[in-house]
């Protein structure tokens, strides 16, 4: 990604650091087992710079420490357990869990306000939800709804 790529990013979200655990450009399936975390520094609603940081440890305690060290305010991720959720909420990190797909697309969707947010009660209740960025509409697999209704908040 280059700074020029950020020109298509709407100015919705202003200044923050977004963290996304990743594997080969895709959102990692599980926070605690990610091999790298991609950090995006956002200024005036645009990507100022990005950095991929190798994970030298595993588990939620290591990941929480790394996110705190990098001052991440937003976490876009796949699956994570209750201890990680509790730690993130305690640190006031804005959490977008249970997502799958391309890391860069997820950042742009967050910035323009279209990234879905799974209600935490679905995660804490043991449901598994995933949103696929490459497909249209809701494609979560939580089993908590029928038809066109979706458990993702807008």
PDB file of N, CA and C in Angstrom, residues 9 26 35 44-46 53 56 63 83-84 92 101 108-109 111 122:
ATOM      1  N   UNK A   9      -9.885   7.223   0.311  1.00  0.00           N
ATOM      2  CA  UNK A   9     -10.431   7.056   1.643  1.00  0.00           C
ATOM      3  C   UNK A   9     -11.237   8.284   2.065  1.00  0.00           C
ATOM      4  N   UNK A  26      -4.649 -11.194   4.664  1.00  0.00           N
ATOM      5  CA  UNK A  26      -6.020 -11.472   5.094  1.00  0.00           C
ATOM      6  C   UNK A  26      -6.115 -11.307   6.612  1.00  0.00           C
ATOM      7  N   UNK A  35       0.413 -14.241  13.195  1.00  0.00           N
ATOM      8  CA  UNK A  35       1.865 -14.162  13.014  1.00  0.00           C
ATOM      9  C   UNK A  35       2.351 -12.721  12.872  1.00  0.00           C
ATOM     10  N   UNK A  44      -6.425  12.741  10.001  1.00  0.00           N
ATOM     11  CA  UNK A  44      -7.438  13.454   9.215  1.00  0.00           C
ATOM     12  C   UNK A  44      -8.236  12.514   8.324  1.00  0.00           C
ATOM     13  N   UNK A  45      -8.524  11.308   8.829  1.00  0.00           N
ATOM     14  CA  UNK A  45      -9.349  10.354   8.103  1.00  0.00           C
ATOM     15  C   UNK A  45      -8.646   9.627   6.979  1.00  0.00           C
ATOM     16  N   UNK A  46      -7.329   9.775   6.865  1.00  0.00           N
ATOM     17  CA  UNK A  46      -6.571   9.118   5.796  1.00  0.00           C
ATOM     18  C   UNK A  46      -5.414   8.317   6.384  1.00  0.00           C
ATOM     19  N   UNK A  53       3.975  -5.593  11.919  1.00  0.00           N
ATOM     20  CA  UNK A  53       4.829  -5.964  13.048  1.00  0.00           C
ATOM     21  C   UNK A  53       4.738  -7.470  13.267  1.00  0.00           C
ATOM     22  N   UNK A  56       6.099 -11.891  18.135  1.00  0.00           N
ATOM     23  CA  UNK A  56       7.129 -12.765  18.695  1.00  0.00           C
ATOM     24  C   UNK A  56       6.589 -13.622  19.833  1.00  0.00           C
ATOM     25  N   UNK A  63      -0.783 -10.240  22.882  1.00  0.00           N
ATOM     26  CA  UNK A  63      -1.423  -9.363  21.899  1.00  0.00           C
ATOM     27  C   UNK A  63      -1.910  -8.069  22.556  1.00  0.00           C
ATOM     28  N   UNK A  83     -11.327 -13.548  27.537  1.00  0.00           N
ATOM     29  CA  UNK A  83     -10.264 -12.779  28.199  1.00  0.00           C
ATOM     30  C   UNK A  83      -9.719 -11.653  27.310  1.00  0.00           C
ATOM     31  N   UNK A  84      -9.592 -11.909  26.022  1.00  0.00           N
ATOM     32  CA  UNK A  84      -9.121 -10.870  25.104  1.00  0.00           C
ATOM     33  C   UNK A  84     -10.160  -9.756  24.974  1.00  0.00           C
ATOM     34  N   UNK A  92     -10.371   0.262  26.443  1.00  0.00           N
ATOM     35  CA  UNK A  92     -11.202   1.140  25.622  1.00  0.00           C
ATOM     36  C   UNK A  92     -10.833   1.090  24.134  1.00  0.00           C
ATOM     37  N   UNK A 101     -11.400 -11.565   5.542  1.00  0.00           N
ATOM     38  CA  UNK A 101     -11.216 -10.891   4.267  1.00  0.00           C
ATOM     39  C   UNK A 101      -9.933 -10.101   4.204  1.00  0.00           C
ATOM     40  N   UNK A 108     -10.396   0.415   4.716  1.00  0.00           N
ATOM     41  CA  UNK A 108     -11.199   1.374   3.949  1.00  0.00           C
ATOM     42  C   UNK A 108     -12.671   1.317   4.357  1.00  0.00           C
ATOM     43  N   UNK A 109     -13.188   0.119   4.610  1.00  0.00           N
ATOM     44  CA  UNK A 109     -14.577  -0.008   5.059  1.00  0.00           C
ATOM     45  C   UNK A 109     -14.761   0.640   6.428  1.00  0.00           C
ATOM     46  N   UNK A 111     -12.988   3.165   7.612  1.00  0.00           N
ATOM     47  CA  UNK A 111     -12.878   4.605   7.426  1.00  0.00           C
ATOM     48  C   UNK A 111     -14.126   5.218   6.793  1.00  0.00           C
ATOM     49  N   UNK A 122     -23.113 -11.557  20.953  1.00  0.00           N
ATOM     50  CA  UNK A 122     -23.049 -12.722  20.069  1.00  0.00           C
ATOM     51  C   UNK A 122     -21.744 -13.480  20.275  1.00  0.00           C
TER      52      UNK A 122
END
